[in-house]
XYZ file of C-alpha atoms in Angstrom:
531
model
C 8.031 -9.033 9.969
C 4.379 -9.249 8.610
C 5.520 -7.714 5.411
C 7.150 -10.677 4.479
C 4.390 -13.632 5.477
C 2.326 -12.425 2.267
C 1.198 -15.547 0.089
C -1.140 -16.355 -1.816
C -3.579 -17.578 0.820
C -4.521 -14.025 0.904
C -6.283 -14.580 -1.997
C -9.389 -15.195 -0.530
C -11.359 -11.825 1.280
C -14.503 -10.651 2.259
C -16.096 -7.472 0.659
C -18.292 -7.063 3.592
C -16.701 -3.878 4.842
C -17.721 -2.240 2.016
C -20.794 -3.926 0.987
C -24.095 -2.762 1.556
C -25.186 -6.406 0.482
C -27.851 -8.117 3.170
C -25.785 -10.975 3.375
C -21.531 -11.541 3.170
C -19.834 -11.522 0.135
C -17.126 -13.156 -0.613
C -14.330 -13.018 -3.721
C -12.140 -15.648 -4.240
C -8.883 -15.306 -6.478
C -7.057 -18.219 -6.973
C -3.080 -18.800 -8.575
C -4.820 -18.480 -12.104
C -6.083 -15.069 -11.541
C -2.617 -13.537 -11.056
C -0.591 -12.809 -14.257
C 3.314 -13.649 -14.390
C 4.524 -9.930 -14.164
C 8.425 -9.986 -14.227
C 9.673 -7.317 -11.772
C 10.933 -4.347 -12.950
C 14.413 -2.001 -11.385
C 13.296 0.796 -9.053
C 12.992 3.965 -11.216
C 13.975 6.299 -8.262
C 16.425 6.603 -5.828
C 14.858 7.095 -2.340
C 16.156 10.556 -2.030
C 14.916 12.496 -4.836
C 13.890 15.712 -6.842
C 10.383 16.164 -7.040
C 10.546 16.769 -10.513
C 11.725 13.656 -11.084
C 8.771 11.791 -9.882
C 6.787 9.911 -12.870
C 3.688 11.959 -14.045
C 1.365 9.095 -14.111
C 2.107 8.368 -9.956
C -0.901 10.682 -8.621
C -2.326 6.902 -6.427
C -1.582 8.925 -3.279
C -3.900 12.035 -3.856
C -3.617 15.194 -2.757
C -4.150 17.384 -0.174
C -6.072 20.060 -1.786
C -9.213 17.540 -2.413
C -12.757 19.358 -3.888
C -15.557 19.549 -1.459
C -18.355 16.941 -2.175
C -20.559 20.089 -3.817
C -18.176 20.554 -6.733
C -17.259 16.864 -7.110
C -21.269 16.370 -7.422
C -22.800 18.811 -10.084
C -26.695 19.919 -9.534
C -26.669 17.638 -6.324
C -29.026 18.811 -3.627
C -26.497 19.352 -1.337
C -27.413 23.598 -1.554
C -30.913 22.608 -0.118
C -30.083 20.237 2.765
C -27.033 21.641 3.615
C -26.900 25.205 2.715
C -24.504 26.318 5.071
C -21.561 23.634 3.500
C -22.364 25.109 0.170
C -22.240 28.824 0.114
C -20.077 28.750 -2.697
C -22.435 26.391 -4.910
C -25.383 28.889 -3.858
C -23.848 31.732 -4.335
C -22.497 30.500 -7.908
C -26.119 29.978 -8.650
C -27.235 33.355 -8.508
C -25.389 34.193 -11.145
C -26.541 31.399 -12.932
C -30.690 32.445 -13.618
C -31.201 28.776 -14.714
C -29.547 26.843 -11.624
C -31.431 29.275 -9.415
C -34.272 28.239 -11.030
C -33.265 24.415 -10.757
C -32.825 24.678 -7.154
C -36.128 26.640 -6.818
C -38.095 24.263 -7.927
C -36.721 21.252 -6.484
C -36.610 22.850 -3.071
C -40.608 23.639 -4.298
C -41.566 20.120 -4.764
C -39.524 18.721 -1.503
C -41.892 20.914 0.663
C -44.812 20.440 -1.214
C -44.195 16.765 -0.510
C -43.590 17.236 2.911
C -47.359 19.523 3.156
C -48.517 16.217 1.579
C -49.736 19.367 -1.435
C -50.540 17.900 -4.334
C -51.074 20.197 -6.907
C -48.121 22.168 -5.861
C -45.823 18.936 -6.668
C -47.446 19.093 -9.708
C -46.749 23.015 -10.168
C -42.737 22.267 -9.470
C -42.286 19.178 -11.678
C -43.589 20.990 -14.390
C -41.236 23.698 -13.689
C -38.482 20.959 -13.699
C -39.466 19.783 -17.264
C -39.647 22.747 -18.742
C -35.803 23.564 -17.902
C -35.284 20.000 -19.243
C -36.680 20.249 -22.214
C -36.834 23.626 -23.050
C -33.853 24.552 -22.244
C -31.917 21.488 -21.715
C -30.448 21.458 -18.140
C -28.479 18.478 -17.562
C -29.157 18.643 -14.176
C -33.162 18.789 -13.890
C -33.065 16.421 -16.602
C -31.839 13.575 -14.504
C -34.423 14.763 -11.665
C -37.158 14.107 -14.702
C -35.477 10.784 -15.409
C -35.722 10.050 -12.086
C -39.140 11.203 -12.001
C -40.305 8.535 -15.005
C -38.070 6.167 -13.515
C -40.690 5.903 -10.376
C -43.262 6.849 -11.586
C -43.931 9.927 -9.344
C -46.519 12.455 -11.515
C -45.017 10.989 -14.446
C -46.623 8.116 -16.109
C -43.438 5.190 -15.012
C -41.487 5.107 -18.009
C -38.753 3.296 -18.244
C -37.417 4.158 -22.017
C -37.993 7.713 -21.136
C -36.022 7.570 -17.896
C -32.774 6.072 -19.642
C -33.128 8.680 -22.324
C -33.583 11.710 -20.031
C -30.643 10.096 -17.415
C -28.367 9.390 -20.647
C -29.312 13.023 -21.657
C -28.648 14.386 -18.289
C -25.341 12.483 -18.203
C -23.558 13.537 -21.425
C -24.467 17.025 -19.436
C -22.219 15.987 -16.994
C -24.469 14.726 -14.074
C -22.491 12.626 -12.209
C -25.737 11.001 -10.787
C -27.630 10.071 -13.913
C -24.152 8.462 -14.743
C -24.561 6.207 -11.580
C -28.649 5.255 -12.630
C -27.582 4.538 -16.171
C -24.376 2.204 -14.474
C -26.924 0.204 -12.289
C -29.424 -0.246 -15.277
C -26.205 -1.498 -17.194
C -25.316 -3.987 -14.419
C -28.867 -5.545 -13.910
C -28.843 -6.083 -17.483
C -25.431 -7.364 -17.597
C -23.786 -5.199 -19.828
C -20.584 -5.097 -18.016
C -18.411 -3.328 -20.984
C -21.055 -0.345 -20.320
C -21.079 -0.378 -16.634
C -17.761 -0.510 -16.114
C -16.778 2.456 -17.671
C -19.401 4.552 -16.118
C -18.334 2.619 -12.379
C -14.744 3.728 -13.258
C -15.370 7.377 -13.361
C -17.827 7.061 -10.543
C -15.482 5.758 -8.499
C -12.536 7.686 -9.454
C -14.635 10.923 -8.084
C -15.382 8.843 -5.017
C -11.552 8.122 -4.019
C -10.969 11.730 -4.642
C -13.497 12.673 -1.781
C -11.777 10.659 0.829
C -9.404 11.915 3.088
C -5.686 12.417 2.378
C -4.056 9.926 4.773
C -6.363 8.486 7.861
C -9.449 7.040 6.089
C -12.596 7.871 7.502
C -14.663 4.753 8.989
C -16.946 2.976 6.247
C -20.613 4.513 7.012
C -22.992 2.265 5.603
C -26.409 3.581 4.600
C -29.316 2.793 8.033
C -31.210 0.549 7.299
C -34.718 1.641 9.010
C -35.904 -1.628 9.270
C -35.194 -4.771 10.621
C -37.564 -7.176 8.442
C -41.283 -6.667 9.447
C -40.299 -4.277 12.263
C -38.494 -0.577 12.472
C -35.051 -1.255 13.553
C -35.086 1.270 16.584
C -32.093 0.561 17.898
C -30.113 1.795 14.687
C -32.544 5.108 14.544
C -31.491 5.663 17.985
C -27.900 5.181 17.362
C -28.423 7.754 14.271
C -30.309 10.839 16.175
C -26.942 12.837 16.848
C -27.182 14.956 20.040
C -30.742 14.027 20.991
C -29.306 10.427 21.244
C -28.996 9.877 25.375
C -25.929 8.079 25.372
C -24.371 10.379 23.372
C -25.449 13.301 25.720
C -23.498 11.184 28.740
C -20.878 10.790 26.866
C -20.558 14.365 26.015
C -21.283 14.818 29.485
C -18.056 12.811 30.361
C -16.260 14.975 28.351
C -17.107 17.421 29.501
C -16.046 16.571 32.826
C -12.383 16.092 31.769
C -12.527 12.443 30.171
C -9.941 12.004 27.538
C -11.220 9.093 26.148
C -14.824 10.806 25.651
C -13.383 14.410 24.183
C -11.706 12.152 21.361
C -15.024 9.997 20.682
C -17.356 13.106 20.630
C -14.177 15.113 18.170
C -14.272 11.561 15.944
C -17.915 11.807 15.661
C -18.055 15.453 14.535
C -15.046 14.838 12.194
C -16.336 12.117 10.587
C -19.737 12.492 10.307
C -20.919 9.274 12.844
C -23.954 8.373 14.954
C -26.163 11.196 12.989
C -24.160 13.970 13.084
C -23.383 16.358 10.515
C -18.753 16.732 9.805
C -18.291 19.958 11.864
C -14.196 20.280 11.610
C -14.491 23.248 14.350
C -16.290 21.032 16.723
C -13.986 18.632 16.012
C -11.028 20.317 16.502
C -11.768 21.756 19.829
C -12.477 18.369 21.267
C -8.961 17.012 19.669
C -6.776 20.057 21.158
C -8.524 19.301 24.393
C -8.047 15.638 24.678
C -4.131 15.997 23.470
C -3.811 18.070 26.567
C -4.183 14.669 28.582
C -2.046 12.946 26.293
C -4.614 11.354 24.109
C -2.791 9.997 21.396
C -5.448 9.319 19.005
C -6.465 12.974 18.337
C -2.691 13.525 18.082
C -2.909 11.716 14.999
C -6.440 13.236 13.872
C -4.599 16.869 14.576
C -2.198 15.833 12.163
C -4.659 15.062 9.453
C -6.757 18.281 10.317
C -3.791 20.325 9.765
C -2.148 18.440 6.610
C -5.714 18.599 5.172
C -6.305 22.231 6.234
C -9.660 21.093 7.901
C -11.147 24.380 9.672
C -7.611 25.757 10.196
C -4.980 27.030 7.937
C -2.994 24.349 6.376
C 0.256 23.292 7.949
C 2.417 20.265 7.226
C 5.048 21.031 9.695
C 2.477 21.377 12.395
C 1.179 17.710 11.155
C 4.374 16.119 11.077
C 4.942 17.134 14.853
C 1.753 15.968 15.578
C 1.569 12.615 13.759
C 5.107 12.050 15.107
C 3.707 12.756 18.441
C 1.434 10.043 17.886
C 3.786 7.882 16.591
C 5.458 7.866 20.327
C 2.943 6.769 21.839
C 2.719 3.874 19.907
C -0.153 4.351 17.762
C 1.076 2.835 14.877
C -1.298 3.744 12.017
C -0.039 7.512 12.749
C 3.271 5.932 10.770
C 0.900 5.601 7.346
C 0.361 9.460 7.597
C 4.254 10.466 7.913
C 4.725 7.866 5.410
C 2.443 9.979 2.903
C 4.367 13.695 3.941
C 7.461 12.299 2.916
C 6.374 10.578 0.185
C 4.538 13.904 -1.385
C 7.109 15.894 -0.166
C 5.124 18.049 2.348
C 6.697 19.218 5.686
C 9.949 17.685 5.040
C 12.856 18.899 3.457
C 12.195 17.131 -0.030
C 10.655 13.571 -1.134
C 12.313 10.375 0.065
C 10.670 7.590 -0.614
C 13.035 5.396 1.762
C 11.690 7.112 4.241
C 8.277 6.927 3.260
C 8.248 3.092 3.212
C 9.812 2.609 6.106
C 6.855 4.703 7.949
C 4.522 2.726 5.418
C 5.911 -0.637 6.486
C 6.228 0.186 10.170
C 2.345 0.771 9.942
C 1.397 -2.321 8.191
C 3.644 -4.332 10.182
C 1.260 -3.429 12.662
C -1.680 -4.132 10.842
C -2.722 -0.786 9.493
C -4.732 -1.118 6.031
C -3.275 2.116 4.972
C 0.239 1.001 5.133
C -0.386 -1.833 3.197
C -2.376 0.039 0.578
C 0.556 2.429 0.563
C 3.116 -0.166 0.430
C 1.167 -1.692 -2.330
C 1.043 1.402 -4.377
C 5.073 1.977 -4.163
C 5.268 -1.812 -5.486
C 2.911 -1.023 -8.244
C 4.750 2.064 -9.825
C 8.028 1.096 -8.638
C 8.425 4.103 -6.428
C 11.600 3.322 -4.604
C 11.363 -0.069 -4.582
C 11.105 -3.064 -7.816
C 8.239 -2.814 -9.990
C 6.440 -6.094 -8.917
C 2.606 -5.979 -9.584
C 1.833 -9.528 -7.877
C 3.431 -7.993 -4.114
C 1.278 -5.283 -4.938
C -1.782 -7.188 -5.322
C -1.107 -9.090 -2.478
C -0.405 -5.723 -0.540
C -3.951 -4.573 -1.875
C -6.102 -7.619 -0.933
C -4.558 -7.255 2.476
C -5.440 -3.288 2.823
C -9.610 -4.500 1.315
C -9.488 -7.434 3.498
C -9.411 -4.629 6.314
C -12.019 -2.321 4.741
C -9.595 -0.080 2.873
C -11.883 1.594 -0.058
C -8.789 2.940 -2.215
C -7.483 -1.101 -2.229
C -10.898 -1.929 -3.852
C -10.617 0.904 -5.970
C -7.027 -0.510 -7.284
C -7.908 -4.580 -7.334
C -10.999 -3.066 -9.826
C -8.464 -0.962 -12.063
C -6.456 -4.523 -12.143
C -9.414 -6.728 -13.378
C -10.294 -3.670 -15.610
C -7.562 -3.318 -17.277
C -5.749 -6.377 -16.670
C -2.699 -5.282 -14.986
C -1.369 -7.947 -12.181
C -4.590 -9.707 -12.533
C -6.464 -11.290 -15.506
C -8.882 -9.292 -16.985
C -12.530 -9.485 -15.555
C -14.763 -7.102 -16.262
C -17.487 -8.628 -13.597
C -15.323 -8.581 -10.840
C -14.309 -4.948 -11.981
C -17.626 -4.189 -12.384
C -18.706 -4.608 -8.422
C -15.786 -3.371 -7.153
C -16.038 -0.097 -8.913
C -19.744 -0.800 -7.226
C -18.734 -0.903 -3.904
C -16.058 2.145 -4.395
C -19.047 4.391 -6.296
C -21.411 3.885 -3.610
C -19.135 5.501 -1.071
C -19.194 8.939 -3.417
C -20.163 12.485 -2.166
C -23.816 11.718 -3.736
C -23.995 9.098 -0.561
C -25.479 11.976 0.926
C -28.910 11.542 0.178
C -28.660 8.478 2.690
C -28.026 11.116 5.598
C -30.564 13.601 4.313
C -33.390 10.226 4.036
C -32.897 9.392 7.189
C -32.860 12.813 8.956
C -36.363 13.487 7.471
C -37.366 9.902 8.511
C -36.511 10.636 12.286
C -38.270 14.162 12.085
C -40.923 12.273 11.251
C -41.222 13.493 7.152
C -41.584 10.370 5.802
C -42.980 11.675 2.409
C -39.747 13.251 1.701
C -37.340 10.235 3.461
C -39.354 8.196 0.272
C -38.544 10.599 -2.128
C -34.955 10.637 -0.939
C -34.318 6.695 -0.467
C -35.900 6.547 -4.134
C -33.630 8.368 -5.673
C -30.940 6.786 -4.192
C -32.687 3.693 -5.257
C -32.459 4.144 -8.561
C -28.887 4.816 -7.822
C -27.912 1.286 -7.105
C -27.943 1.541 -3.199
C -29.596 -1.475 -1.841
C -30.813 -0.287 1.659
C -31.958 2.672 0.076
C -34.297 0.093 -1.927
C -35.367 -1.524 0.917
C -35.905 1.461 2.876
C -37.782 2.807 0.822
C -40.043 -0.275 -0.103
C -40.967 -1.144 3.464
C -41.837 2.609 3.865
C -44.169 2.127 0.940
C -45.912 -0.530 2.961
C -45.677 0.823 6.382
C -47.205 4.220 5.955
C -49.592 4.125 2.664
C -50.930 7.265 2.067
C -48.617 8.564 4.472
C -45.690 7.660 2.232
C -46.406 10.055 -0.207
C -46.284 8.022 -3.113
C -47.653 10.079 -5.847
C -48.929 8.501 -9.239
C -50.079 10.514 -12.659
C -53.268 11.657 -10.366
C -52.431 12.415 -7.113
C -52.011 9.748 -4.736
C -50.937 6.157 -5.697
C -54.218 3.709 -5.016
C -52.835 0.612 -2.944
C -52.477 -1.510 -6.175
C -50.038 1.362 -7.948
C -48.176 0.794 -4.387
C -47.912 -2.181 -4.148
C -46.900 -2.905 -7.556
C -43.617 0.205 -6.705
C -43.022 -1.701 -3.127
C -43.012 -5.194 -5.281
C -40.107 -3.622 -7.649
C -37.800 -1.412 -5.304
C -38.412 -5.479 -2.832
C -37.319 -7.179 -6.391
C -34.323 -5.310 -6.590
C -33.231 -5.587 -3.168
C -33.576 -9.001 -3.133
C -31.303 -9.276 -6.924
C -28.445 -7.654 -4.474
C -28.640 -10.192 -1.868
C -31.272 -8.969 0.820
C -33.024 -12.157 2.208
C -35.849 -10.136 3.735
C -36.772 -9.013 0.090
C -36.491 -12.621 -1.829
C -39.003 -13.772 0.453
C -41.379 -11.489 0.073
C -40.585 -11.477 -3.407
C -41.405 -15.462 -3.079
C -44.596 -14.722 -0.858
C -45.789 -12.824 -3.700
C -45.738 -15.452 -6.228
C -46.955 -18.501 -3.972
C -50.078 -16.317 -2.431
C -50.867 -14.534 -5.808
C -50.153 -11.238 -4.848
């Protein structure tokens, strides 16, 4: 069985799947990185009492996850996507001084897009006055940000780490992940770390429960000198043509197409916003012609509670369904109901990782991130933290975010593997960037196919200054593809072509320090012509 063919020549792995570098990535451990961990005697039995279960285990998550507007304080999530946050809004209007946050923010997004001036002006200075007159956490990181590029604000850079430091002792999650970034330029990795830890840590906690949604990688909007069409095309939801055929299909009875068109809308894909409902329907259609696949989606919709009321016996039946009909990765997800205890009679963690290994013998990252988690805590099974590592690297090598997320605890804290705080560093990095504040990728590029590029700036620039290295580009090569029409703002009105140049130069110099090719050389073009 594949389980038992692990050895050390796993040890070398590509972070591609989760990179948003411009080029592959690779991280190579080697015999010396591992630390001699003697193996330790299983601390349950594999039927058990849930209160016996060790406090510390919570690796496998839960069910009852936060939605990405509480997990990301003073986002602005209420004024892209007001529908998914009623409850944020409607918490605001008790609150006079978020209402007045969102206000003006939502004043100086429109202004931007009515290319207005003076009424930019008007908001920002609403914005500082709530940060410094009455100290919101939250419009002090957009004022950080603000310095940061420049925008109105004279560019400041001291004043941008002390309003985003500010901002994050206040609890904004997204200052946290500017002042990580600055931290990792400058190569204070005993700084960045911690904040990368916690950034990540909220990040696992907004994935899903058992099935893993696909890695979504910010679009990049342009494909060196030229706008990368094809990706905007893939990205424009159900204007896209080939998406209306294969709705179309689906329409016409197509099992195969009423799954695709239910993944999209459940996941988010090809420009769509997650519509659960939408996705659903498609799923209890396609199962209807046997389609296996939403079998096992049903199953996560209904142990998540996703649009319908919660039910775990429902999920088993479903994922079991699945299981059938051979679709082996549906194992992972009955491995996790036993193994939490949902659905099932009580916990049994034999049970669990027999599901877990049935799944990974068939090449399922999840299983072997699961596996790799019962090896770590010695759920069921002998404590042995090198298997576990080797389970992990296995589960990344395949794209698995929570096996980065665990591989980066290890170098952090030296557990399994030798402490690095580097290597823990980026992989927090990669982990972070996959957080419910990835948003403001979608939101960019919506306005950029509506045709608001002003705003799309705005929106890749704060993301920017986030760490996000397509934002950077994106929102460089906007800089120098529409001017004026950019938006780019300086302390009086609109940047002249030197003040934008000298932003495109810095967003390209950063992009290029993360590994974009396209940037370094126009970052070396620059110095050879005298720019």
């Amino acid at each position: 069985m594949q389980r038992h063919k692990l050895t050390l020549s796993l040890l070398i792995f590509s972070l591609l799947p989760l990179s948003l570098l411009a080029r592959q990535y690779f991280l190579i451990l080697s015999q010396e990185d591992l630390k001699d961990i003697p193996s330790s005697p299983t601390t349950t039995s594999s039927d058990v009492d849930p209160n016996e279960s060790p406090p510390e285990w919570d690796e496998f998550g839960d069910s009852d996850s936060k939605p990405e507007h509480e997990l990301d304080p003073g986002s602005w999530r209420p004024i892209f996507e007001p529908d998914a946050t009623t409850s944020s809004t409607s918490a605001s209007k008790l609150d006079p001084e978020m209402e007045q946050y969102y206000s003006a923010v939502e004043k100086m997004f429109s202004a931007v897009s009515d290319s207005e001036v003076k009424v930019v002006e008007e908001a920002v200075a609403e914005i500082e006055e709530l940060a410094t007159v009455k100290g919101n956490s939250h419009a002090q990181s957009v004022l950080g940000f603000l310095y940061g590029l420049g925008q109105i604000k004279e560019r400041d850079k001291a004043k941008a780490f002390l309003y985003h430091h500010f901002a994050a002792d206040g609890g904004s999650l997204q200052s946290k992940s500017a002042l990580a970034y600055t931290y990792y330029r400058q190569q204070m990795y005993e700084n960045a770390v911690k904040l990368y830890a916690e950034l990540a840590e909220v990040a696992v906690n907004s994935f899903l429960i058992s099935k893993d949604s696909p890695v979504i990688e910010p679009v990049r909007i342009h494909n060196g000198a030229e706008e990368n069409k094809e990706a905007l095309r893939k990205s424009r939801g159900e204007d896209d043509d080939v998406f209306q055929i294969l709705e179309y299909q689906a329409q016409k009875g197509n099992a195969g197409a009423m799954f695709k068109i239910g993944y999209f809308h459940y996941f988010g894909l090809r420009g769509l916003r997650r519509d659960h409902a939408k996705a659903l329907a498609w799923f209890s259609k396609a199962v209807e012609k046997g389609e296996p696949r939403s079998m096992e989606l049903l199953g996560e919709i209904y142990a998540r509670g996703a649009g319908v009321e919660r039910n775990y016996t429902k999920a088993l039946e479903w994922l079991t369904l699945a299981a059938q009909q051979q679709l082996y990765s549906a194992y992972n997800g009955m491995g996790y109901l036993y193994v939490k205890g949902y659905g099932v009679q009580k916990k049994n963690y034999s049970k669990a990782k027999e599901y877990f290994e049935r799944a990974a013998d068939h090449e399922d990252a999840g299983g072997h991130y699961n596996l790799g988690v019962m090896h770590l805590k010695g759920i069921g099974v002998k404590r042995d933290v090198r298997l576990a590592c080797q389970y992990f690297i296995v589960a990344a090598n395949a794209g698995q975010p929570k096996a980065f997320y665990q591989l980066a605890k290890m170098f952090h804290m030296g557990v399994g593997l030798k402490k690095n705080l580097l290597m823990a560093t980026a992989l927090y990095k990669l982990v972070a960037e996959r957080g419910p504040w990835n948003s403001l990728s979608r939101w960019a590029l919506e306005s950029y196919l509506k045709g608001d590029v002003g705003k799309a700036f705005l929106l890749y620039s704060r993301m920017a200054e986030l760490g996000y290295e397509i934002a950077q580009s994106n929102a460089a090569w906007i800089l120098d593809k529409y001017a004026e029409g950019s938006m780019c703002m300086g302390e009086s009105g609109f940047c002249t072509d030197s003040e934008r140049h000298q932003r495109a130069h810095f967003l390209w110099w950063q992009a290029s320090e993360q590994g974009n090719e396209h940037a370094a050389l126009l970052i070396g073009d620059a110095y050879y012509y005298g720019y």
